[in-house]
Tab-separated table of C-alpha atoms and ligand atoms in Angstrom:
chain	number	residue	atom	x	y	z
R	44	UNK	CA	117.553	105.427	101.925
R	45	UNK	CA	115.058	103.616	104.409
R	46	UNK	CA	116.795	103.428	108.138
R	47	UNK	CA	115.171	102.131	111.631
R	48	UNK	CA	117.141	102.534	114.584
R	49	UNK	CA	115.707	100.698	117.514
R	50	UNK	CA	112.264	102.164	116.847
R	51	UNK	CA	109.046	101.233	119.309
R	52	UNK	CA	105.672	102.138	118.227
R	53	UNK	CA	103.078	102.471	120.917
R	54	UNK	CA	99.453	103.371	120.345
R	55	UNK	CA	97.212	104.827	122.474
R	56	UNK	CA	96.364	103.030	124.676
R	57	UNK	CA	99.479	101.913	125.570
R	58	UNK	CA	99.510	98.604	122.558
R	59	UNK	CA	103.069	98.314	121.361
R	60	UNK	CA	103.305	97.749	117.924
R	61	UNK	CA	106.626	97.627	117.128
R	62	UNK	CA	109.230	96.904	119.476
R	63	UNK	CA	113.064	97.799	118.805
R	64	UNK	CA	112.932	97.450	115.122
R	65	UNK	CA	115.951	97.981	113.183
R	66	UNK	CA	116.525	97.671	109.355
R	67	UNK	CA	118.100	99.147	105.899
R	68	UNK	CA	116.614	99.434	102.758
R	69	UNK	CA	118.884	100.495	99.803
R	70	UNK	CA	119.027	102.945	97.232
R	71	UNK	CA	117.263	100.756	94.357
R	72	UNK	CA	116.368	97.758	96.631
R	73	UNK	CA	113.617	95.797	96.181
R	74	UNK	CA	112.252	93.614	99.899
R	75	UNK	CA	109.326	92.172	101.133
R	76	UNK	CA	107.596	92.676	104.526
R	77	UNK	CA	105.650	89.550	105.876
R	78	UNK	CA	104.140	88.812	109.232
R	79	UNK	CA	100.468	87.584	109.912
R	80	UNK	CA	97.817	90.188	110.542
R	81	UNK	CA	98.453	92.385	113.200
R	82	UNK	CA	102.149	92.105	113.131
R	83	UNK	CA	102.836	95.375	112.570
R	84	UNK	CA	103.384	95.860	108.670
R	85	UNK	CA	100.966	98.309	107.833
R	86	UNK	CA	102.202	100.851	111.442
R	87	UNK	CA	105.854	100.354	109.743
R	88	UNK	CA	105.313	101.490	106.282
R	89	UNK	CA	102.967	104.585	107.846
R	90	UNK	CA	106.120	105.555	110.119
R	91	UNK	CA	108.193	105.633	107.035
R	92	UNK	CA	105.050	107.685	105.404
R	93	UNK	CA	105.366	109.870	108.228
R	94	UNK	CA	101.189	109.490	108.644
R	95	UNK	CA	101.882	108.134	111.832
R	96	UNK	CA	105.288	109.143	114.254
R	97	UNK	CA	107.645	106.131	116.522
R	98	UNK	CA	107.477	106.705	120.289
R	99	UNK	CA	111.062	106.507	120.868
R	100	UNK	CA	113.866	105.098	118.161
R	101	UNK	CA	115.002	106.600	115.182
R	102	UNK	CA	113.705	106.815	111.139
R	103	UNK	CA	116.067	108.216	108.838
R	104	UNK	CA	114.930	108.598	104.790
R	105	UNK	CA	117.066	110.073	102.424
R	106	UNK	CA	119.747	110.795	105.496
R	107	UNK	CA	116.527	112.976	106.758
R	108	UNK	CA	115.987	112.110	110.042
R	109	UNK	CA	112.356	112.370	110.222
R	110	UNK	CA	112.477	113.777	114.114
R	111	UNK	CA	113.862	117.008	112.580
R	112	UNK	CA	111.244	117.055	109.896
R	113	UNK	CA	108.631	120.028	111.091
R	114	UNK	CA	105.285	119.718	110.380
R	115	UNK	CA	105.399	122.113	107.319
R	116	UNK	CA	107.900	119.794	105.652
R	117	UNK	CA	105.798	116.800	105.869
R	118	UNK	CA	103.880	117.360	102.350
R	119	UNK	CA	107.270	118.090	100.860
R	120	UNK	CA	108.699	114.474	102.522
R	121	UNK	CA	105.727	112.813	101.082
R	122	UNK	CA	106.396	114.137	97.756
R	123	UNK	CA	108.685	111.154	98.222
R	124	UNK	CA	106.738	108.619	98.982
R	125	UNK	CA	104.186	106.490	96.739
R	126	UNK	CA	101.672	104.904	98.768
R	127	UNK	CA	99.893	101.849	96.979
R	128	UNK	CA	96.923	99.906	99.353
R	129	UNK	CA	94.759	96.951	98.979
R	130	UNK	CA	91.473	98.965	98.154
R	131	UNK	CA	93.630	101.141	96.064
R	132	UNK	CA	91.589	104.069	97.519
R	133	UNK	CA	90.204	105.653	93.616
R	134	UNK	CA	87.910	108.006	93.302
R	135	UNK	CA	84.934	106.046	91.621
R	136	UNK	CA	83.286	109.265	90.051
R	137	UNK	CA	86.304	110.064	88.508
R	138	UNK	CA	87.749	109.142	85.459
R	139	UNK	CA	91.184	107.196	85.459
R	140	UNK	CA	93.124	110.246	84.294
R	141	UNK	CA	91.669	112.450	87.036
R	142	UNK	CA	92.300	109.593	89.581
R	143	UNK	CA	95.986	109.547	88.335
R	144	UNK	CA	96.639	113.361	88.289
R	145	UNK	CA	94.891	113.943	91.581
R	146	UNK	CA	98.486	114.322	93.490
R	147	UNK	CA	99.638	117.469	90.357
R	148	UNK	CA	96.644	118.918	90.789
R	149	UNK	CA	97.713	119.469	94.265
R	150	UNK	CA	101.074	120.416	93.605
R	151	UNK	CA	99.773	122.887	91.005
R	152	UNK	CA	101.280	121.715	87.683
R	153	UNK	CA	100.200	122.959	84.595
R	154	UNK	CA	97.776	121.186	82.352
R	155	UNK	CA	100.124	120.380	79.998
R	156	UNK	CA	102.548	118.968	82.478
R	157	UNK	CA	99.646	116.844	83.887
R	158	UNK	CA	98.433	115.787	80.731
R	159	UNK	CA	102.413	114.704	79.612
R	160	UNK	CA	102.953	112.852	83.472
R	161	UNK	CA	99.761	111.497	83.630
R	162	UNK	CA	100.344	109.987	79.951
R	163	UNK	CA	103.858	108.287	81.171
R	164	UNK	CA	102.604	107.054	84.378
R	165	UNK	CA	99.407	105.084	82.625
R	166	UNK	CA	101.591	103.988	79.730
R	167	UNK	CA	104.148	102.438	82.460
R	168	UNK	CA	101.235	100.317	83.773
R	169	UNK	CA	99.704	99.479	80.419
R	170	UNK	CA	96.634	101.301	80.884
R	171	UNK	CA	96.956	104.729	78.305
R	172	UNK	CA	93.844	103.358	76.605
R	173	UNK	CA	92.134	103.372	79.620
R	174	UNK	CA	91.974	107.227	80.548
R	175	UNK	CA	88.032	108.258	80.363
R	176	UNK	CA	87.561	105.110	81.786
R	177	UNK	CA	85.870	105.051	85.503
R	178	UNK	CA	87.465	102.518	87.808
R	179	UNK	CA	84.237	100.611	88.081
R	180	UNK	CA	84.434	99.752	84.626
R	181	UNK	CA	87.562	98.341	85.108
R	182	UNK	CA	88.916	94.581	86.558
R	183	UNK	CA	90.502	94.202	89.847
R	184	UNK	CA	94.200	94.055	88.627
R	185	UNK	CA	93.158	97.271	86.254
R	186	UNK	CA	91.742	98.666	89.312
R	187	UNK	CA	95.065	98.139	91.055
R	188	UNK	CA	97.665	99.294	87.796
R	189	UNK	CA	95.576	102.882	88.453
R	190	UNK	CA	96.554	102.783	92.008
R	191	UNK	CA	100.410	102.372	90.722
R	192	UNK	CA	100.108	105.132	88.106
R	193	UNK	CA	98.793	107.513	90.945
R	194	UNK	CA	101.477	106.426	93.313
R	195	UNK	CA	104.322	106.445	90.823
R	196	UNK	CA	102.722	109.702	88.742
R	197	UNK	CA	105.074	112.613	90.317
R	198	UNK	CA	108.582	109.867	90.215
R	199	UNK	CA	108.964	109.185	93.888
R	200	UNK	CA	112.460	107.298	95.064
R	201	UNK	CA	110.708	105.333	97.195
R	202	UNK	CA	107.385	102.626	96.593
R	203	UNK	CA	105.810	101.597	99.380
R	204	UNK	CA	102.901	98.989	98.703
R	205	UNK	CA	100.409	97.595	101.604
R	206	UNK	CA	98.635	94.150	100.767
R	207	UNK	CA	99.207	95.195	97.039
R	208	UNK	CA	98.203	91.803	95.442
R	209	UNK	CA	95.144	91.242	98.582
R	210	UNK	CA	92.277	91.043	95.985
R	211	UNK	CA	93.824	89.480	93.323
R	212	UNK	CA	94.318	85.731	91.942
R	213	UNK	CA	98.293	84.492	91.537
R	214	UNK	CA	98.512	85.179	87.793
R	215	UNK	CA	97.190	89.127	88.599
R	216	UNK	CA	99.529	89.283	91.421
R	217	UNK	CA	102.446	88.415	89.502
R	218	UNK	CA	101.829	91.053	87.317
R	219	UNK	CA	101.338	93.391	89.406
R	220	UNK	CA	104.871	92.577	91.374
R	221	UNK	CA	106.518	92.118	88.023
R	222	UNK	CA	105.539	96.318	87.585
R	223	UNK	CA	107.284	96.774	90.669
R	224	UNK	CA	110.101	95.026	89.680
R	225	UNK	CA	109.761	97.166	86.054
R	226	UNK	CA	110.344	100.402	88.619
R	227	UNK	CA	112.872	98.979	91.099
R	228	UNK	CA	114.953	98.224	87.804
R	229	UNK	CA	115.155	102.199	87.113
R	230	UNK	CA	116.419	102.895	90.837
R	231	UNK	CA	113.284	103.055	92.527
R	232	UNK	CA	113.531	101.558	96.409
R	233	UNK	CA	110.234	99.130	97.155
R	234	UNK	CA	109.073	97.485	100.188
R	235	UNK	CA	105.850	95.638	99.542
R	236	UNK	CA	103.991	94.286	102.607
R	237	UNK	CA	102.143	91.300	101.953
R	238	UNK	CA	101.157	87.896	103.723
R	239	UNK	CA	100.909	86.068	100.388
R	240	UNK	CA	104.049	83.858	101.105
R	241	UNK	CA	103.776	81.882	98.203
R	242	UNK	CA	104.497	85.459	95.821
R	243	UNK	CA	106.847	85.787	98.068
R	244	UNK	CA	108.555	81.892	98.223
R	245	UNK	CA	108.322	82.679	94.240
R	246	UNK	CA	109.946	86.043	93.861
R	247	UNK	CA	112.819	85.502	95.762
R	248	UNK	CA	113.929	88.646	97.223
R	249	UNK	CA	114.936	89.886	100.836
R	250	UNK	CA	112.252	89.692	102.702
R	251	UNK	CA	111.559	91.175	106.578
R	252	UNK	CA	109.402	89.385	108.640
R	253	UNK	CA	107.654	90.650	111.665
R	254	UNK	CA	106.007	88.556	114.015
R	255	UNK	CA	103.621	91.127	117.139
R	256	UNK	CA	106.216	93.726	116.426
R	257	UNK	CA	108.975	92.181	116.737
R	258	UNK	CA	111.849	92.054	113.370
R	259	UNK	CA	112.111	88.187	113.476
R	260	UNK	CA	113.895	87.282	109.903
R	261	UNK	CA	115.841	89.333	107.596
R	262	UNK	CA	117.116	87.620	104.938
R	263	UNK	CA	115.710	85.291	101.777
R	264	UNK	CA	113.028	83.061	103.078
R	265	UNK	CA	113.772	79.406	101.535
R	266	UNK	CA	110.709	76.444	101.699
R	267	UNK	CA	108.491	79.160	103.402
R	268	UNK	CA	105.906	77.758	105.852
R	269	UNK	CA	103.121	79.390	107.523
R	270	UNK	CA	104.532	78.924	111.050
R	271	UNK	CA	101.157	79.331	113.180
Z	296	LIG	P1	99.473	94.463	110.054
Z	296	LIG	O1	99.571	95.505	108.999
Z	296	LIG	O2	100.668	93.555	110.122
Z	296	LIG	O3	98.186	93.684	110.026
Z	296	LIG	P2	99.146	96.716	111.857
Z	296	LIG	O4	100.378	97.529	111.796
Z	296	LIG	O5	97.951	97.191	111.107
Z	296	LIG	O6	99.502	95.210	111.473
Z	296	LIG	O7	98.698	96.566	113.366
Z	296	LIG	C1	99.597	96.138	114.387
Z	296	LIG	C2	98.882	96.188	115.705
Z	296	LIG	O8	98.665	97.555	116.089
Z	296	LIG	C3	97.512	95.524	115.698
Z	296	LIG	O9	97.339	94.829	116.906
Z	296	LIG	C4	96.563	96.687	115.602
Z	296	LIG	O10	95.340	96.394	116.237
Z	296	LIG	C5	97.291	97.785	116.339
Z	296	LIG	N1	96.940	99.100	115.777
Z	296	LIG	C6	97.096	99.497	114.492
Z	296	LIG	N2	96.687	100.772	114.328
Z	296	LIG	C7	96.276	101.194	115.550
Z	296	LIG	C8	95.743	102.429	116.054
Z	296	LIG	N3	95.585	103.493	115.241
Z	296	LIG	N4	95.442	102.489	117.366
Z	296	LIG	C9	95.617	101.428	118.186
Z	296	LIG	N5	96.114	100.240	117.783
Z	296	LIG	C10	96.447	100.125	116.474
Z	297	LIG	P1	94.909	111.840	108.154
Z	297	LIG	O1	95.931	111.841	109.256
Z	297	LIG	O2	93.921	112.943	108.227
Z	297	LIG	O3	94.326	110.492	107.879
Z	297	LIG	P2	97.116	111.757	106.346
Z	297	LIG	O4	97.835	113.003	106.005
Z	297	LIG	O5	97.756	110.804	107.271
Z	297	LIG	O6	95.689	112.228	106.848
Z	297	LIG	O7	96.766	110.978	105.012
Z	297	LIG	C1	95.645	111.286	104.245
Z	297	LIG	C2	95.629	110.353	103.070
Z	297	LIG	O8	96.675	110.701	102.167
Z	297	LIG	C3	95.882	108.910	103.452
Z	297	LIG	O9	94.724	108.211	103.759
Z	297	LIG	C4	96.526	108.355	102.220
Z	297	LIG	O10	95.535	107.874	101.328
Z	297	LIG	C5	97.204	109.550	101.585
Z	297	LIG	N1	98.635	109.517	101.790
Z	297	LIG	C6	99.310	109.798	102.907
Z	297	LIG	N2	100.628	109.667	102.732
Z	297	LIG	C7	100.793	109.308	101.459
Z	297	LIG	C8	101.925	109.026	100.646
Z	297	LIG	N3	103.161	109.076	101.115
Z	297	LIG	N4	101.719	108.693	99.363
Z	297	LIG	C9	100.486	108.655	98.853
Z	297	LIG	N5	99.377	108.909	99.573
Z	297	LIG	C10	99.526	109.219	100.848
């Protein structure tokens, strides 16, 4: 589902942020992605988003080798892809069904398909009483379960979340993983990068580590330490 071959990421400027990384994710796996700031987490999940390309290596998703994948294709591979960040990116003059439906309206589904997806995907993060809200009027962890219904809204395969739990206290955090978990359990593949290693010492699940680039653990992490 998720393939790196040997895949380098330099930036202008000639900073390499990922150096020969190779890894597998699943059909219907569920991993973590730790490494301390600046180890490359966020460039690896935007190469897999295709919002930003390797400089040598490969990246297959779906068997689609994303080197073959023209330019015109690239809204159609994203289609794929949920994206969930940290800030959780909402439109603050917009209500928390128009945040949510934001990604049909650009597809161009009909109302009534909106109004049936955009039902499912806030009742799948326990928010459906929450739809004329506006996201300031909501908590952080609220704030967050809106970013999940808009990611999740049109079924992608594959999750991808970026410092998901950054903003919020363990017991929000929790609940926000235990959503993902919700999805993995109906075949979605997620890869959640975080630096919170005690969610991650308490989850338990496969977790890739990068330290400047490189792929330095793959594998459960037992008695986690911050190593520097
Ligand atoms: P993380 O998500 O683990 O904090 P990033 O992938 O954001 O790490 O960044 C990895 C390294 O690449 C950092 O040193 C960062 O400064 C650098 N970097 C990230 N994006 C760019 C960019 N667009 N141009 C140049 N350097 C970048
Ligand atoms: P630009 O290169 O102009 O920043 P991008 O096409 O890379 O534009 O992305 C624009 C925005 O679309 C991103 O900031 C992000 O919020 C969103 N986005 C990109 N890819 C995805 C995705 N796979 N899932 C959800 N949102 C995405």
């Amino acid at each position: 589902m998720i393939r790196f071959d040997q895949v380098n990421k330099t930036y202008l400027g000639g900073f390499l942020a990922l150096k020969q990384v190779s890894f597998q994710i699943a059909p219907g796996e569920m991993a973590f992605l730790t490494g301390h700031s600046g180890a490359g987490k966020s460039t690896l999940l935007k190469l897999i988003s295709l919002m930003e390309k390797p400089s040598s290596g490969t990246i297959h998703i779906n068997n689609q080798d994303l080197a073959q994948v023209g330019y015109r294709q690239v809204p159609y591979m994203r289609r794929h892809i949920g994206m969930i960040f940290q800030n959780h990116n909402l439109l603050m003059d917009r209500t928390v069904f128009d945040n949510v439906a934001l990604p049909l309206i650009i597809e161009g589904y009909s109302q009534k398909e909106i109004r049936k997806r955009v039902d499912a995907a806030l009742d799948k993060v326990h928010l459906g009483n929450k739809q004329k809200s506006f996201p300031n009027m909501l908590s952080g962890g609220e704030q967050q379960r809106v970013g999940i219904a808009r990611a999740i809204v049109n079924k992608p395969p594959i999750l991808l979340a970026d410092e998901p739990t950054g903003n919020l206290d363990p017991k929000l955090s929790l609940e926000i993983i235990k959503l993902f978990e919700e999805f993995n359990s109906v075949g979605v593949s997620v890869l959640i990068a975080t630096h919170d290693l005690g969610l991650i010492a308490r989850m338990r699940y496969r977790t890739l580590t990068l330290r400047a680039g490189n792929m330095i653990n793959d594998g459960l992490v037992d008695g986690l330490q911050p190593d520097d």
